[in-house]
Amino acid sequence: MIGGEGKDGQLVNDSWLLNTSQYQWSKIVLPESVTGRKAHSLSSIMMSPDCVWLVVVGGRGATEWKDVGRGYKQPFSDYITDPNITMLIELVLREGEWRVSEVLDSTGLTTEAYQDKYQLLLKKRQWWQDQFIVYPTEREVKLQNYVESLQQELRVSEGNKTSLQEALLEASQQDKTRVKGVKETKLSSTKEEVSTGPTDVYKDNDDVKGEEKEKEQTTETKQTTSEEEIEKLKAKVVDSETYIAILTEEKTVTNEENEKLKSQVSEKDMLIAKLMKERAAGKEISSIGIQFDYM
């Protein structure tokens, strides 16, 4: 907790750290350029287990009562400006206690020395984070890629199955339309023969029978062709369903392997946590509790 306003409306000008393991407050000494403000924001950045940065931004200064006329007074407070608008406080853990290492204002944050120090701490922070991050193994990455490829093939196969079913339905409808057209043509021809009068009665019976037989053969040929196309489409649908079943089975097996790998990673995490706990058994590290003041 840094700065803020007391019950009397005046700035408290102090700073406190909370030990969350023992719930005890300890006072730390900071310059008034940091603590002499209210309605500011406060953030903490853990650079490593033994280094924390506190960043204080903005806020207002002390309240002053000013006469606004007719004997009335109102409180006024000025905004914090450069170079104190942004302050960085570095806390380090030494001999089990958190101590102030450095305090920088807006001007100090632009120096070359600060930039070098920031880059150094950033590398240290990255190393520290890497100790707690479990990156996927090469085998896990390959399995994940394989699962994604199976899912893609499954989507394509399902799309092909839908297309085949639509083609099968369309072929069936075309076959019905073709048969209906042949029947209508035959009926129309019969009507024309009847309407031609007595002259057509003497038409050679063999020619009439030959034409009718030829029409029937044509109709049968078309029906046979349509049935063959339908059977081929049905066979393609069956093949697609079989392929989809195979892909689904492979995906299930891969998911089971992923679960086994996750279980192994979880066991490794527990082992790492145990080792870290044993490592820290001889060294007690106090943690910091940060309280934000928004007035």
CSV table of C-alpha atoms in Angstrom, one decimal:
chain,number,residue,atom,x,y,z
A,1,MET,CA,0.0,0.0,0.0
A,2,ILE,CA,1.5,3.3,-1.1
A,3,GLY,CA,0.2,6.7,-0.3
A,4,GLY,CA,-3.5,7.6,-0.1
A,5,GLU,CA,-5.6,9.9,2.0
A,6,GLY,CA,-6.5,9.7,5.7
A,7,LYS,CA,-9.7,10.3,7.5
A,8,ASP,CA,-8.8,14.0,7.9
A,9,GLY,CA,-8.5,14.4,4.1
A,10,GLN,CA,-4.7,14.7,4.3
A,11,LEU,CA,-2.1,12.6,2.6
A,12,VAL,CA,-0.7,9.8,4.7
A,13,ASN,CA,2.7,9.8,3.0
A,14,ASP,CA,3.6,6.2,3.9
A,15,SER,CA,3.9,2.7,2.4
A,16,TRP,CA,3.3,-0.8,3.8
A,17,LEU,CA,3.9,-4.3,2.7
A,18,LEU,CA,1.7,-7.2,3.6
A,19,ASN,CA,3.2,-10.6,4.3
A,20,THR,CA,0.4,-12.9,3.1
A,21,SER,CA,1.8,-16.0,4.7
A,22,GLN,CA,1.8,-14.5,8.2
A,23,TYR,CA,-0.7,-11.6,7.6
A,24,GLN,CA,1.6,-9.1,9.0
A,25,TRP,CA,2.2,-5.5,7.8
A,26,SER,CA,5.7,-4.0,7.6
A,27,LYS,CA,6.5,-0.4,6.9
A,28,ILE,CA,9.0,0.5,4.1
A,29,VAL,CA,10.6,3.9,3.6
A,30,LEU,CA,10.0,5.6,0.3
A,31,PRO,CA,10.5,9.2,-0.8
A,32,GLU,CA,7.6,11.6,-0.7
A,33,SER,CA,7.7,11.9,-4.4
A,34,VAL,CA,6.2,8.3,-4.4
A,35,THR,CA,4.0,8.4,-1.3
A,36,GLY,CA,2.7,12.0,-1.6
A,37,ARG,CA,-0.3,11.2,-3.7
A,38,LYS,CA,-3.8,9.8,-3.8
A,39,ALA,CA,-6.2,8.4,-6.4
A,40,HIS,CA,-3.3,6.8,-8.2
A,41,SER,CA,-2.8,3.4,-9.7
A,42,LEU,CA,-0.3,0.8,-8.3
A,43,SER,CA,0.9,-2.3,-10.1
A,44,SER,CA,3.4,-5.0,-9.1
A,45,ILE,CA,5.6,-7.0,-11.5
A,46,MET,CA,7.4,-10.1,-10.3
A,47,MET,CA,10.7,-10.1,-12.1
A,48,SER,CA,12.0,-13.1,-10.2
A,49,PRO,CA,11.3,-14.8,-6.8
A,50,ASP,CA,13.6,-12.3,-5.1
A,51,CYS,CA,12.9,-9.2,-7.1
A,52,VAL,CA,9.6,-7.2,-7.5
A,53,TRP,CA,8.9,-4.0,-9.3
A,54,LEU,CA,6.2,-1.6,-8.1
A,55,VAL,CA,4.9,0.9,-10.7
A,56,VAL,CA,3.0,4.0,-9.4
A,57,VAL,CA,1.2,6.0,-12.0
A,58,GLY,CA,-0.7,9.3,-11.8
A,59,GLY,CA,-2.8,10.5,-8.9
A,60,ARG,CA,-3.4,13.9,-7.2
A,61,GLY,CA,-1.4,15.8,-4.6
A,62,ALA,CA,-2.5,17.3,-1.3
A,63,THR,CA,-5.9,18.8,-0.9
A,64,GLU,CA,-6.2,22.6,-0.5
A,65,TRP,CA,-9.4,24.5,0.4
A,66,LYS,CA,-9.8,27.6,-1.8
A,67,ASP,CA,-12.3,30.4,-1.6
A,68,VAL,CA,-14.8,30.3,-4.4
A,69,GLY,CA,-16.7,33.4,-3.4
A,70,ARG,CA,-19.4,34.5,-1.0
A,71,GLY,CA,-17.5,32.9,1.8
A,72,TYR,CA,-17.6,29.3,0.4
A,73,LYS,CA,-14.6,27.1,0.1
A,74,GLN,CA,-14.1,24.0,-2.0
A,75,PRO,CA,-11.3,21.4,-1.9
A,76,PHE,CA,-8.8,21.4,-4.8
A,77,SER,CA,-5.9,19.1,-5.6
A,78,ASP,CA,-3.5,19.2,-8.5
A,79,TYR,CA,-2.6,16.3,-10.7
A,80,ILE,CA,0.8,14.7,-10.3
A,81,THR,CA,3.0,15.8,-13.2
A,82,ASP,CA,6.4,15.0,-14.6
A,83,PRO,CA,8.9,13.8,-13.5
A,84,ASN,CA,6.9,12.1,-10.8
A,85,ILE,CA,3.9,11.1,-12.8
A,86,THR,CA,5.4,7.6,-13.2
A,87,MET,CA,7.6,6.0,-10.5
A,88,LEU,CA,9.3,2.6,-10.4
A,89,ILE,CA,10.3,1.1,-7.1
A,90,GLU,CA,12.5,-2.0,-7.1
A,91,LEU,CA,12.2,-4.3,-4.1
A,92,VAL,CA,14.7,-7.1,-3.5
A,93,LEU,CA,14.6,-10.0,-1.0
A,94,ARG,CA,17.7,-10.0,1.3
A,95,GLU,CA,18.1,-12.1,4.4
A,96,GLY,CA,14.4,-13.0,4.3
A,97,GLU,CA,13.2,-9.4,4.2
A,98,TRP,CA,12.0,-7.2,1.3
A,99,ARG,CA,14.0,-4.0,1.0
A,100,VAL,CA,14.0,-1.0,-1.3
A,101,SER,CA,16.8,-1.3,-3.9
A,102,GLU,CA,16.1,1.6,-6.2
A,103,VAL,CA,13.5,4.3,-7.0
A,104,LEU,CA,13.2,5.8,-10.5
A,105,ASP,CA,11.1,8.7,-11.8
A,106,SER,CA,10.0,9.4,-15.4
A,107,THR,CA,13.4,10.9,-16.1
A,108,GLY,CA,15.3,7.9,-14.7
A,109,LEU,CA,13.3,5.5,-16.8
A,110,THR,CA,14.7,6.9,-20.0
A,111,THR,CA,18.4,6.5,-19.0
A,112,GLU,CA,20.7,4.0,-20.7
A,113,ALA,CA,21.6,2.4,-17.3
A,114,TYR,CA,17.9,1.7,-16.7
A,115,GLN,CA,17.5,0.1,-20.1
A,116,ASP,CA,20.5,-2.2,-19.6
A,117,LYS,CA,19.2,-3.2,-16.2
A,118,TYR,CA,15.7,-3.8,-17.5
A,119,GLN,CA,17.0,-6.1,-20.3
A,120,LEU,CA,19.1,-8.0,-17.7
A,121,LEU,CA,16.1,-8.5,-15.4
A,122,LEU,CA,13.9,-9.4,-18.3
A,123,LYS,CA,16.2,-12.3,-19.2
A,124,LYS,CA,16.2,-13.4,-15.6
A,125,ARG,CA,12.4,-13.2,-15.5
A,126,GLN,CA,12.1,-15.3,-18.7
A,127,TRP,CA,14.5,-17.9,-17.2
A,128,TRP,CA,12.5,-18.1,-14.0
A,129,GLN,CA,9.2,-18.5,-15.9
A,130,ASP,CA,10.7,-21.2,-18.1
A,131,GLN,CA,11.2,-23.3,-14.9
A,132,PHE,CA,7.4,-23.5,-14.4
A,133,ILE,CA,6.3,-23.9,-18.0
A,134,VAL,CA,6.0,-27.4,-19.4
A,135,TYR,CA,6.5,-27.2,-23.2
A,136,PRO,CA,5.0,-29.9,-25.4
A,137,THR,CA,7.4,-32.6,-26.5
A,138,GLU,CA,8.1,-33.4,-30.2
A,139,ARG,CA,5.9,-36.5,-30.0
A,140,GLU,CA,3.0,-34.5,-28.6
A,141,VAL,CA,3.4,-31.9,-31.4
A,142,LYS,CA,3.3,-34.7,-34.0
A,143,LEU,CA,0.3,-36.3,-32.4
A,144,GLN,CA,-1.5,-33.0,-32.3
A,145,ASN,CA,-0.7,-32.4,-36.0
A,146,TYR,CA,-1.9,-35.9,-36.8
A,147,VAL,CA,-5.2,-35.4,-35.0
A,148,GLU,CA,-5.8,-32.1,-36.9
A,149,SER,CA,-5.1,-33.8,-40.2
A,150,LEU,CA,-7.5,-36.6,-39.3
A,151,GLN,CA,-10.1,-34.1,-38.5
A,152,GLN,CA,-9.6,-32.3,-41.8
A,153,GLU,CA,-9.9,-35.6,-43.7
A,154,LEU,CA,-13.0,-36.5,-41.8
A,155,ARG,CA,-14.6,-33.1,-42.7
A,156,VAL,CA,-13.7,-33.7,-46.4
A,157,SER,CA,-15.1,-37.2,-46.3
A,158,GLU,CA,-18.4,-36.1,-44.8
A,159,GLY,CA,-18.6,-33.4,-47.4
A,160,ASN,CA,-18.0,-36.0,-50.2
A,161,LYS,CA,-20.7,-38.3,-48.6
A,162,THR,CA,-23.2,-35.4,-48.7
A,163,SER,CA,-22.4,-34.7,-52.3
A,164,LEU,CA,-22.8,-38.4,-53.3
A,165,GLN,CA,-26.1,-38.6,-51.5
A,166,GLU,CA,-27.3,-35.5,-53.4
A,167,ALA,CA,-26.1,-36.9,-56.7
A,168,LEU,CA,-27.9,-40.2,-55.9
A,169,LEU,CA,-31.1,-38.3,-55.2
A,170,GLU,CA,-30.8,-36.3,-58.3
A,171,ALA,CA,-30.1,-39.4,-60.5
A,172,SER,CA,-33.2,-41.1,-59.0
A,173,GLN,CA,-35.3,-38.0,-59.8
A,174,GLN,CA,-34.0,-37.8,-63.3
A,175,ASP,CA,-34.8,-41.5,-63.9
A,176,LYS,CA,-38.4,-41.0,-62.8
A,177,THR,CA,-38.7,-38.0,-65.1
A,178,ARG,CA,-37.2,-40.0,-68.0
A,179,VAL,CA,-39.6,-42.9,-67.6
A,180,LYS,CA,-42.5,-40.5,-67.3
A,181,GLY,CA,-41.4,-38.8,-70.5
A,182,VAL,CA,-41.2,-42.1,-72.4
A,183,LYS,CA,-44.7,-43.1,-71.3
A,184,GLU,CA,-46.1,-39.7,-72.3
A,185,THR,CA,-44.4,-40.0,-75.7
A,186,LYS,CA,-45.8,-43.5,-76.3
A,187,LEU,CA,-49.3,-42.3,-75.3
A,188,SER,CA,-49.1,-39.4,-77.6
A,189,SER,CA,-48.0,-41.6,-80.5
A,190,THR,CA,-50.9,-43.9,-79.8
A,191,LYS,CA,-53.3,-41.0,-79.9
A,192,GLU,CA,-51.9,-39.8,-83.2
A,193,GLU,CA,-52.3,-43.3,-84.7
A,194,VAL,CA,-55.9,-43.4,-83.7
A,195,SER,CA,-56.6,-39.9,-85.0
A,196,THR,CA,-55.1,-40.5,-88.5
A,197,GLY,CA,-58.2,-42.3,-89.7
A,198,PRO,CA,-58.9,-45.4,-91.8
A,199,THR,CA,-55.8,-44.8,-93.9
A,200,ASP,CA,-53.5,-45.9,-91.1
A,201,VAL,CA,-55.5,-49.0,-90.4
A,202,TYR,CA,-53.9,-50.7,-93.4
A,203,LYS,CA,-50.4,-49.9,-92.1
A,204,ASP,CA,-48.2,-53.0,-92.0
A,205,ASN,CA,-48.6,-54.7,-88.6
A,206,ASP,CA,-44.9,-55.8,-88.6
A,207,ASP,CA,-43.7,-52.2,-88.8
A,208,VAL,CA,-45.9,-51.2,-85.9
A,209,LYS,CA,-44.7,-54.1,-83.8
A,210,GLY,CA,-41.1,-53.3,-84.7
A,211,GLU,CA,-41.4,-49.7,-83.7
A,212,GLU,CA,-43.1,-50.6,-80.4
A,213,LYS,CA,-40.4,-53.2,-79.7
A,214,GLU,CA,-37.6,-50.7,-80.5
A,215,LYS,CA,-39.2,-48.1,-78.1
A,216,GLU,CA,-39.5,-50.7,-75.4
A,217,GLN,CA,-35.8,-51.7,-75.8
A,218,THR,CA,-34.8,-48.1,-75.7
A,219,THR,CA,-36.7,-47.6,-72.5
A,220,GLU,CA,-35.3,-50.7,-70.9
A,221,THR,CA,-31.7,-49.6,-71.9
A,222,LYS,CA,-32.2,-46.2,-70.3
A,223,GLN,CA,-33.6,-47.8,-67.1
A,224,THR,CA,-30.7,-50.2,-66.9
A,225,THR,CA,-28.2,-47.4,-67.3
A,226,SER,CA,-29.9,-45.4,-64.6
A,227,GLU,CA,-29.9,-48.4,-62.3
A,228,GLU,CA,-26.2,-48.9,-62.9
A,229,GLU,CA,-25.4,-45.2,-62.1
A,230,ILE,CA,-27.5,-45.5,-58.9
A,231,GLU,CA,-25.6,-48.6,-57.9
A,232,LYS,CA,-22.3,-46.9,-58.5
A,233,LEU,CA,-23.3,-43.9,-56.4
A,234,LYS,CA,-24.5,-46.2,-53.6
A,235,ALA,CA,-21.1,-48.0,-53.7
A,236,LYS,CA,-19.3,-44.7,-53.4
A,237,VAL,CA,-21.5,-43.7,-50.4
A,238,VAL,CA,-20.6,-47.1,-48.7
A,239,ASP,CA,-16.9,-46.5,-49.4
A,240,SER,CA,-17.1,-43.0,-47.9
A,241,GLU,CA,-18.9,-44.3,-44.8
A,242,THR,CA,-16.2,-47.0,-44.4
A,243,TYR,CA,-13.4,-44.4,-44.7
A,244,ILE,CA,-15.1,-42.1,-42.2
A,245,ALA,CA,-15.4,-45.0,-39.7
A,246,ILE,CA,-11.7,-45.7,-40.1
A,247,LEU,CA,-10.8,-42.0,-39.6
A,248,THR,CA,-13.0,-41.8,-36.5
A,249,GLU,CA,-11.4,-44.9,-35.0
A,250,GLU,CA,-7.9,-43.5,-35.6
A,251,LYS,CA,-8.9,-40.2,-34.0
A,252,THR,CA,-10.2,-42.1,-31.0
A,253,VAL,CA,-6.9,-44.0,-30.6
A,254,THR,CA,-4.9,-40.7,-31.0
A,255,ASN,CA,-7.1,-39.0,-28.3
A,256,GLU,CA,-6.3,-41.9,-25.9
A,257,GLU,CA,-2.6,-41.5,-26.5
A,258,ASN,CA,-2.9,-37.7,-25.8
A,259,GLU,CA,-4.7,-38.5,-22.5
A,260,LYS,CA,-1.8,-40.8,-21.5
A,261,LEU,CA,0.7,-38.1,-22.4
A,262,LYS,CA,-1.2,-35.5,-20.4
A,263,SER,CA,-1.2,-37.9,-17.4
A,264,GLN,CA,2.5,-38.3,-17.7
A,265,VAL,CA,3.0,-34.5,-17.9
A,266,SER,CA,0.8,-34.1,-14.8
A,267,GLU,CA,3.0,-36.6,-12.9
A,268,LYS,CA,6.1,-34.6,-14.0
A,269,ASP,CA,4.5,-31.4,-12.8
A,270,MET,CA,3.8,-33.0,-9.4
A,271,LEU,CA,7.4,-34.2,-9.2
A,272,ILE,CA,8.7,-30.7,-10.1
A,273,ALA,CA,6.5,-29.1,-7.4
A,274,LYS,CA,7.8,-31.6,-4.9
A,275,LEU,CA,11.4,-30.8,-5.8
A,276,MET,CA,10.7,-27.1,-5.6
A,277,LYS,CA,9.1,-27.5,-2.2
A,278,GLU,CA,12.1,-29.5,-0.9
A,279,ARG,CA,14.5,-26.9,-2.3
A,280,ALA,CA,12.6,-24.1,-0.6
A,281,ALA,CA,12.4,-26.0,2.7
A,282,GLY,CA,15.5,-24.3,4.1
A,283,LYS,CA,14.7,-20.9,2.9
A,284,GLU,CA,11.6,-19.0,3.8
A,285,ILE,CA,10.5,-16.4,1.3
A,286,SER,CA,8.0,-13.8,2.2
A,287,SER,CA,5.5,-12.8,-0.3
A,288,ILE,CA,4.2,-9.3,-1.0
A,289,GLY,CA,0.6,-8.2,-0.8
A,290,ILE,CA,-0.3,-5.1,-2.8
A,291,GLN,CA,-3.3,-3.0,-2.0
A,292,PHE,CA,-4.5,-0.5,-4.7
A,293,ASP,CA,-5.7,3.0,-3.6
A,294,TYR,CA,-8.4,4.5,-5.7
A,295,MET,CA,-9.8,7.5,-4.0
